Every structure is written in structure tokens, then in C-alpha cells.
Coordinates of C-alpha atoms in Angstrom, one line a residue:
M1 CA -25.4 0.5 1.3
I2 CA -22.8 2.1 0.5
N3 CA -22.1 3.5 -3.1
K4 CA -18.9 1.7 -4.5
K5 CA -18.3 3.8 -7.4
I6 CA -17.3 7.1 -4.7
F7 CA -14.0 6.7 -5.1
N8 CA -14.2 7.3 -9.6
N9 CA -14.8 10.6 -9.1
T10 CA -11.5 12.6 -10.1
A11 CA -13.5 15.6 -10.3
T12 CA -12.9 15.7 -6.4
A13 CA -9.7 13.4 -6.3
F14 CA -7.6 15.7 -8.2
R15 CA -9.5 18.9 -8.2
L16 CA -6.2 20.6 -6.1
K17 CA -3.7 19.1 -9.1
S18 CA -2.4 21.2 -11.8
D19 CA -2.8 19.9 -15.1
L20 CA 1.3 20.2 -15.3
E21 CA 1.3 18.0 -12.0
L22 CA -0.8 15.0 -13.5
R23 CA 1.1 14.8 -16.0
R24 CA 3.8 14.5 -13.9
A25 CA 2.2 12.0 -12.0
I26 CA 1.5 9.9 -14.8
L27 CA 4.9 10.0 -16.2
L28 CA 5.8 9.0 -12.2
F29 CA 3.3 6.1 -11.9
S30 CA 4.4 5.4 -15.3
V31 CA 8.1 4.4 -14.2
M32 CA 7.3 2.9 -11.0
G33 CA 4.8 0.3 -13.3
K34 CA 7.5 -1.2 -14.6
P35 CA 9.6 -3.1 -12.1
F36 CA 12.6 -3.6 -14.3
L37 CA 13.0 -0.1 -14.3
I38 CA 12.7 0.3 -10.8
K39 CA 16.1 -1.9 -9.0
P40 CA 18.2 -0.4 -11.4
G41 CA 17.0 3.7 -10.8
I42 CA 16.9 2.9 -7.1
A43 CA 20.3 1.9 -7.5
L44 CA 21.8 4.6 -10.0
T45 CA 20.2 6.8 -7.9
K46 CA 22.1 6.3 -5.5
F47 CA 25.0 5.8 -6.8
A48 CA 24.8 9.5 -8.1
L49 CA 24.3 11.1 -4.1
K50 CA 27.6 9.1 -2.8
A51 CA 29.6 10.6 -6.2
K52 CA 27.8 13.6 -4.7
L53 CA 26.4 14.4 -8.6
P54 CA 24.2 17.4 -9.5
V55 CA 21.1 15.1 -9.4
Q56 CA 19.6 17.1 -6.7
P57 CA 17.2 19.2 -8.3
L58 CA 16.0 16.5 -10.5
I59 CA 14.6 14.7 -7.2
K60 CA 13.5 17.9 -5.9
N61 CA 11.0 18.2 -9.5
T62 CA 9.8 14.6 -9.8
I63 CA 9.2 12.5 -7.3
F64 CA 10.6 14.3 -4.1
D65 CA 7.5 17.4 -5.3
Q66 CA 5.3 14.3 -6.1
F67 CA 5.3 12.5 -2.3
C68 CA 6.8 15.1 0.0
G69 CA 5.0 18.3 1.0
G70 CA 8.9 20.3 1.4
T71 CA 11.7 20.8 2.7
S72 CA 10.5 22.6 5.8
I73 CA 7.1 23.1 7.8
D74 CA 6.7 26.2 5.8
D75 CA 7.4 24.6 2.6
C76 CA 4.8 22.3 4.2
K77 CA 2.4 25.3 5.2
P78 CA 0.7 26.0 1.7
I79 CA -0.3 22.5 0.8
I80 CA -1.8 22.0 4.3
R81 CA -4.1 25.3 4.3
E82 CA -5.3 24.1 0.6
M83 CA -5.5 21.0 2.0
D84 CA -7.8 22.1 4.8
D85 CA -9.8 24.5 2.1
V86 CA -11.2 21.0 1.1
N87 CA -11.6 19.5 4.3
M88 CA -9.0 17.8 3.8
S89 CA -6.6 17.0 7.1
S90 CA -2.6 16.5 7.7
I91 CA 0.4 14.7 8.9
L92 CA 3.5 16.0 8.7
D93 CA 5.9 13.0 8.8
Y94 CA 9.7 14.8 9.4
S95 CA 10.9 11.2 7.0
V96 CA 15.0 11.0 7.1
E97 CA 15.5 8.0 7.4
G98 CA 18.8 5.0 7.9
K99 CA 20.7 7.4 10.9
E100 CA 23.0 5.8 13.3
E101 CA 25.2 8.6 15.4
E102 CA 23.1 9.8 19.0
E103 CA 23.3 13.9 17.8
E104 CA 21.3 13.0 14.6
F105 CA 18.6 11.0 17.2
D106 CA 18.5 14.3 19.5
S107 CA 18.0 15.9 16.6
A108 CA 14.9 14.6 15.1
F109 CA 13.6 13.9 18.8
K110 CA 13.8 17.7 18.8
V111 CA 11.8 17.8 15.6
K112 CA 9.0 15.6 16.3
K113 CA 8.3 17.6 19.5
K114 CA 8.3 20.9 17.4
L115 CA 5.4 18.8 15.7
I116 CA 3.5 18.4 17.9
A117 CA 3.4 21.7 19.1
F118 CA 2.8 22.6 15.9
A119 CA -0.5 19.8 15.5
N120 CA -1.4 21.4 18.3
K121 CA -1.6 25.0 17.3
E122 CA -2.9 23.7 13.8
S123 CA -6.4 22.5 14.0
E124 CA -5.8 21.5 10.4
V125 CA -3.3 19.2 11.7
P126 CA -5.1 15.8 13.7
F127 CA -1.7 13.6 15.1
A128 CA 2.0 13.8 15.1
I129 CA 3.9 10.6 14.0
F130 CA 7.6 9.1 14.7
K131 CA 9.7 6.1 13.8
P132 CA 10.9 4.3 16.4
T133 CA 14.3 4.0 14.2
A134 CA 14.6 7.7 14.0
L135 CA 15.2 8.6 17.9
G136 CA 17.6 5.5 18.1
R137 CA 19.8 2.8 16.5
F138 CA 17.8 -0.4 14.2
E139 CA 20.9 -2.5 16.4
I140 CA 19.6 -1.8 19.6
W141 CA 15.7 -1.8 18.7
H142 CA 16.9 -5.2 17.2
K143 CA 19.3 -6.5 20.6
V144 CA 16.1 -5.8 23.2
S145 CA 13.7 -7.4 20.8
S146 CA 15.9 -10.7 20.6
H147 CA 16.1 -10.4 24.1
I148 CA 19.8 -10.2 23.6
S149 CA 22.3 -9.1 26.8
L150 CA 23.0 -5.8 26.3
S151 CA 26.9 -3.9 27.4
E152 CA 26.8 -1.9 29.9
K153 CA 26.7 1.3 27.0
E154 CA 24.4 0.0 25.0
T155 CA 21.8 0.0 28.1
A156 CA 22.4 3.3 28.2
E157 CA 22.0 4.0 24.5
W158 CA 18.6 2.7 25.4
D159 CA 17.6 4.4 28.4
R160 CA 18.4 7.4 26.3
V161 CA 15.7 5.8 23.4
K162 CA 12.9 5.3 26.0
E163 CA 13.6 8.8 27.4
R164 CA 13.2 10.5 23.5
V165 CA 9.6 8.5 23.1
E166 CA 8.4 8.7 26.4
G167 CA 9.0 12.6 25.9
L168 CA 7.4 12.5 22.8
C169 CA 4.1 10.9 24.6
E170 CA 5.0 13.9 27.7
E171 CA 4.4 15.8 25.0
A172 CA 1.7 15.3 23.1
K173 CA -0.4 14.3 26.6
K174 CA 1.0 17.9 27.7
Y175 CA -1.1 19.4 24.3
N176 CA -3.5 16.6 23.8
V177 CA -2.1 15.8 20.3
R178 CA -2.9 12.2 18.8
L179 CA 0.9 10.2 18.7
Y180 CA 1.6 7.5 17.0
A181 CA 4.7 5.2 16.2
D182 CA 5.3 3.6 12.5
A183 CA 6.2 0.2 12.4
E184 CA 9.2 -1.6 11.1
E185 CA 10.2 -4.7 10.4
S186 CA 9.4 -7.4 12.6
W187 CA 12.9 -8.0 14.1
M188 CA 12.5 -4.6 15.6
Q189 CA 9.4 -4.4 16.1
G190 CA 8.8 -6.3 20.2
A191 CA 10.4 -3.7 21.8
A192 CA 8.3 -1.2 19.8
D193 CA 5.0 -2.7 21.2
D194 CA 6.3 -3.3 24.1
L195 CA 7.3 0.2 24.7
M196 CA 4.0 1.4 22.7
E197 CA 2.0 -0.5 24.8
E198 CA 3.9 0.9 28.5
M199 CA 3.6 4.4 26.7
M200 CA -1.4 3.4 26.1
R201 CA -1.3 1.8 30.0
K202 CA 0.5 5.2 30.8
Y203 CA -1.1 7.7 28.2
N204 CA -4.4 6.6 27.5
K205 CA -6.5 6.4 30.9
D206 CA -9.3 8.4 29.2
E207 CA -9.0 8.5 25.7
A208 CA -6.4 7.3 23.0
L209 CA -3.8 9.9 22.3
I210 CA -1.0 7.8 21.6
F211 CA -1.4 5.0 18.8
N212 CA 1.6 2.0 18.3
T213 CA 1.0 0.6 14.1
L214 CA -0.2 -2.9 13.3
Q215 CA 1.2 -4.1 9.9
C216 CA -1.5 -6.7 8.9
Y217 CA 0.9 -8.4 6.7
R218 CA 1.2 -10.4 9.0
W219 CA -0.5 -13.0 10.1
D220 CA -0.1 -13.2 14.3
R221 CA -1.1 -9.1 14.6
L222 CA -5.1 -10.1 14.9
D223 CA -3.8 -12.4 18.0
Y224 CA -1.8 -9.5 18.9
L225 CA -4.4 -7.2 18.4
K226 CA -7.3 -9.4 20.9
E227 CA -4.5 -9.9 23.9
L228 CA -3.4 -5.9 23.9
H229 CA -7.3 -6.0 23.9
Q230 CA -7.9 -7.6 27.0
T231 CA -4.9 -6.4 28.5
A232 CA -6.0 -2.9 28.2
Q233 CA -9.7 -4.2 29.6
K234 CA -7.6 -5.5 32.6
E235 CA -5.9 -2.2 33.5
N236 CA -7.9 0.2 32.5
F237 CA -6.5 2.2 29.5
K238 CA -7.9 2.9 25.8
I239 CA -6.1 1.3 22.8
G240 CA -4.1 3.6 19.7
A241 CA -4.3 1.0 16.5
K242 CA -3.3 2.6 13.3
I243 CA -3.6 -0.5 10.9
V244 CA -1.0 -0.8 7.7
R245 CA -0.7 -3.5 5.5
G246 CA 2.8 -3.2 6.0
A247 CA 5.7 -1.9 3.9
Y248 CA 8.7 -5.0 3.9
M249 CA 7.5 -7.8 2.7
E250 CA 10.0 -8.8 0.8
K251 CA 13.0 -8.1 3.0
E252 CA 10.9 -9.9 5.9
N253 CA 10.8 -12.9 3.1
K254 CA 14.3 -13.2 2.3
R255 CA 15.6 -12.8 6.0
A256 CA 13.6 -15.4 7.3
K257 CA 14.4 -18.2 4.1
K258 CA 17.6 -17.1 4.5
R259 CA 16.9 -18.5 8.3
G260 CA 15.5 -21.7 7.7
K261 CA 12.2 -20.0 9.4
K262 CA 8.4 -19.3 8.8
S263 CA 8.3 -15.6 7.4
P264 CA 6.4 -13.4 9.4
I265 CA 4.4 -12.3 6.4
C266 CA 0.8 -13.7 4.9
R267 CA 1.3 -16.6 2.3
N268 CA -0.1 -13.9 -0.2
K269 CA -2.2 -11.0 -1.3
E270 CA -5.7 -12.6 -0.9
A271 CA -4.4 -13.9 3.4
T272 CA -3.0 -10.0 3.2
D273 CA -6.9 -8.2 3.0
V274 CA -8.1 -11.0 5.6
S275 CA -5.4 -10.0 7.8
F276 CA -6.7 -6.5 7.5
N277 CA -10.0 -6.6 7.0
S278 CA -10.5 -8.8 10.0
V279 CA -8.1 -6.1 12.5
L280 CA -9.9 -3.3 11.2
A281 CA -13.5 -5.5 11.7
Y282 CA -12.4 -6.3 15.3
C283 CA -11.2 -2.2 16.2
L284 CA -14.7 -1.1 14.6
D285 CA -16.3 -3.5 16.4
H286 CA -14.7 -2.5 19.8
L287 CA -14.7 1.4 19.0
D288 CA -15.0 1.9 23.0
D289 CA -12.0 0.4 23.5
I290 CA -10.4 0.8 20.5
S291 CA -9.4 4.1 18.6
V292 CA -8.3 3.4 14.9
F293 CA -6.6 4.9 12.0
I294 CA -7.7 3.6 8.8
G295 CA -3.8 3.6 6.8
T296 CA -4.6 2.2 3.7
H297 CA -4.4 2.1 -0.5
N298 CA -7.1 -0.5 -0.4
E299 CA -10.2 0.8 -2.1
M300 CA -11.9 -2.5 -0.7
S301 CA -10.8 -2.6 2.3
N302 CA -12.0 1.3 2.9
Y303 CA -15.4 0.4 1.0
L304 CA -15.7 -2.3 4.3
A305 CA -15.1 0.4 6.4
L306 CA -17.9 2.6 5.4
Q307 CA -20.4 -0.5 5.2
I308 CA -19.5 -1.5 8.9
M309 CA -19.5 2.3 10.1
E310 CA -23.2 2.7 8.7
D311 CA -24.2 -0.4 9.8
Q312 CA -23.5 0.5 13.4
N313 CA -24.7 3.7 13.3
I314 CA -20.9 4.8 13.7
A315 CA -20.6 8.3 12.7
K316 CA -19.1 10.1 9.4
D317 CA -17.2 12.3 11.6
D318 CA -16.4 9.8 15.0
P319 CA -13.3 11.0 16.6
R320 CA -12.0 7.3 17.3
V321 CA -12.2 7.0 13.3
W322 CA -9.5 8.3 10.6
F323 CA -9.1 7.3 7.0
S324 CA -5.3 8.5 6.0
Q325 CA -3.4 8.1 2.8
L326 CA 0.4 9.1 1.4
Y327 CA 0.5 12.6 0.1
G328 CA 0.7 11.9 -3.6
M329 CA -1.1 8.9 -3.6
S330 CA -4.7 7.0 -3.8
D331 CA -6.4 10.8 -3.9
Q332 CA -9.4 9.3 -5.4
I333 CA -9.9 7.6 -1.7
S334 CA -9.0 10.5 0.1
Y335 CA -10.3 13.5 -1.4
N336 CA -13.9 11.6 -1.6
L337 CA -13.8 10.0 1.8
A338 CA -13.3 14.3 3.5
G339 CA -16.0 15.1 0.4
K340 CA -18.0 13.0 2.1
G341 CA -17.7 14.2 5.7
Y342 CA -15.1 11.4 6.8
N343 CA -12.4 12.4 9.3
T344 CA -8.8 11.8 6.5
A345 CA -5.9 12.9 6.4
K346 CA -2.9 13.3 4.3
L347 CA 0.5 11.7 5.1
V348 CA 2.6 14.4 3.9
P349 CA 6.4 14.0 4.2
F350 CA 8.9 16.4 4.3
G351 CA 12.8 16.8 4.8
P352 CA 16.1 17.7 2.6
V353 CA 16.1 16.4 0.1
T354 CA 19.2 14.1 0.1
D355 CA 17.9 12.8 4.1
V356 CA 14.5 12.0 2.3
V357 CA 15.6 9.7 -0.3
P358 CA 15.9 6.2 1.3
Y359 CA 11.6 7.2 2.0
L360 CA 11.7 7.8 -1.5
L361 CA 13.7 4.9 -2.9
R362 CA 11.9 3.5 -0.1
R363 CA 8.7 4.5 -1.7
A364 CA 9.1 3.9 -5.1
E365 CA 10.1 0.0 -4.6
E366 CA 6.6 -0.6 -2.6
N367 CA 4.8 0.9 -5.4
S368 CA 6.0 -1.2 -8.0
S369 CA 5.7 -4.7 -5.4
V370 CA 2.0 -4.0 -5.3
E371 CA -0.2 -5.4 -7.5
G372 CA -2.5 -3.2 -9.3
Q373 CA -1.2 -0.2 -7.4
T374 CA 0.2 1.4 -10.3
N375 CA -2.6 0.8 -13.2
R376 CA -5.1 1.9 -10.9
E377 CA -3.4 5.6 -10.4
L378 CA -2.9 6.0 -13.9
I379 CA -6.3 5.1 -15.0
L380 CA -7.4 7.7 -12.9
L381 CA -5.2 10.3 -13.9
N382 CA -5.6 9.3 -17.3
G383 CA -9.3 9.5 -16.9
E384 CA -8.9 13.2 -15.4
I385 CA -7.3 14.5 -18.0
D386 CA -9.5 12.6 -20.8
R387 CA -12.4 14.7 -18.1
R388 CA -10.6 18.2 -18.7
K389 CA -10.3 18.0 -21.9
G390 CA -13.7 17.4 -22.5
E391 CA -15.0 20.1 -20.9
V392 CA -12.8 22.6 -22.0
Q393 CA -14.2 21.0 -25.6
N394 CA -17.4 21.6 -24.7
K395 CA -17.0 25.1 -23.7
E396 CA -15.6 25.8 -26.5
Q397 CA -18.6 24.6 -28.4
V398 CA -21.2 27.1 -26.1
V399 CA -19.2 29.9 -27.2
A400 CA -18.9 28.4 -30.5

């Protein structure tokens, strides 16, 4: 049986953090644990940036440094090396969101290509990543997902989006680098699912290089995966599945209610847990066809994955199974998994401070809405501070 206390080892979890970094994290998670502070804080931050007030240094030294690796690839390199020393891999994410212009999408495409080449050179970086709306307007993804007729101009625009996605997949194939597409809101996701299935069909003949993300707070994802699996078996390609719970619950529920439609989101946390764990188990039960990237901060789901792997004699370092958490969060899971020899990676966002702010604000809002998440972080962070104090006191007593 898997030891249910492996994620309580704070010495391993926070081995790379200084006392100052631990205290900064405690301050940030304390604020995020108070939802009544988050919404006005987000509004104030947006106003300050729009008014060009000098708040960048404050953002940079607090929430940015907690959840981002830096402003550039070079900035991230020391962090990548440091984590690699303790068996932790890194995935660099150029976390620029909300762009609208073709020049901005072309620029993001070039950065993503550069990251694929970087992952090819650096053994510490096992995956590359892209967000669909970083390569094309949200509205065009929405229209294609909704089967709305496109104008001639929009058709040309959609063709450019597909060219960018395929260009990244071609680059991934060329360098033999695993690449995954993040998932976004359900009303644009249909087009992304279809396109990524097409890419898997083309580039995953022998192994899973191209991955799509399944947001398991959607109640339809297990059925979707099973249908995709049947298609893959018939057409002889491998599935790459990154599985997460999801990041747009409030927005999804509000939109469905406004339109008088059934929400695509599970009715509660318990149903979401069942959905995620069912998708997780299905992937691990079909590793010959499905490679799985387990992106969760939920300790029980990680324990479940470890138990299934043990029961099915799946090696800890099986290349078809990866675990991942966000940089700056759930270190008790990431570093303890890595310390036990499991394939584990931190997703390390980077980019210009002002451009990354939408990502950071979304992250702060998500943390405030996940019951128990910030409290667990605080308990462990404070526990490590106390452990270090005790260690110092013991040393002082020995010297005395």
C-alpha cells in the first residue's frame, strides 16, 4: 500500500525555498484564502495598470515571483537547473493571454517554436505547451466550435490558426518533443478538441507526442475519452491526455445559467472528484494506447494514481505517466513525488510582467475558490517554518 503521509514531508517539499520565500508565500496564500479580498484586489490591480501607476515592482516582487520563473527563458534557466538537481523537471509556459492581433499571434507562435527547440536541447524540460487562444482569437475558436458560418476573411483567419497549431506539431515531431495544448472555456473547446485529435492522428502513430487537455470538471469528459480511444484503436494512433480538474468553473456556470442551459460542469466538488478519478483510472488502465499527464493539486487523486501504478506494476519512471503541478503551488506533492522517483514536472510560467498579469489574476481567483487549497498550503508552509526553528534551537542546544 502507498504511504498516505508522503506528502507531509515539508523538508523535502520546501528544500529549495529560503525562509524569506516561505514567509512571502505565507503572506500571499493568507490573502488568497480570503475571497472577499480577491475581487477588489483584482479590480484595483487592473485599474492601476490601466492608469499606468507604478505598481509593476510590487507585482514583480510578490505574486509574480511566487508563480512565475521570470520574464524570459534566460531568467528561468537558474530555476530549471536548481529543480533538476532534485530530480524535478520543468515545463516553460509563455503565459501571455488575451491578445487580439495577428502580429501578436505570430509573435506567440515564434516563442512557442523556440520553446520546443529549447525542450529538445534541455533534458530537464520534457514537454512544450501552448494555449489555443495564444495562436488565434477566442471568437474564431468559438465560432468554429459552434459551427457558425465564417466569412471569407474569417475563413482565412481560421486557416492561419490551424497553420500555427500544425506548425508547432511539426516542430514537436521534428525534435521528438512532447507538446500539449491547454484547455479553455467549453464554448471554444470543441474546435480545439477536433484540431488536436487531427494532430494526434497525424503525429502520434508510434508514440504519444501530441497531447490534448481534458478538463474533468466537465461531466462529459470520460465519455469523450472513451470515444476518442475507440477512434484511436480503429485508426491506429496513440492518445496523449493531459488531465486536469478545470479552471473556469464560475464563468462556465454563470454562462449556462444566463442562457438557461444545463451547465457543462459537474454539479459539485464530489462529482468533479469522481469524474477526474474515473478519467485517471481509465488512462492508467489503457497505457498501451494512452499516455497520461496528471495535472492535479489534489492529494487524494495523486495517491490514487500511485496506488493504481503499484497495483498494476507500472514503473515509477514509466515514460507514459507524468505528474505535474504549478510552480509556486503544492510543492509537498511535486517534490515528494520527484524524490520518490516518479516523473514529475513543474509548470513554470514566464513573460513580461504586465503581459502575464491576466494569468496571475486568474490564478489568484482560482486559488481563492478552491475549498481547502490555500489552507493546506498555509499549514505546510507554517509547519516548515516551525520545523526550521526547531532545527536551529536543537543545534544551539548541542553547541551550548
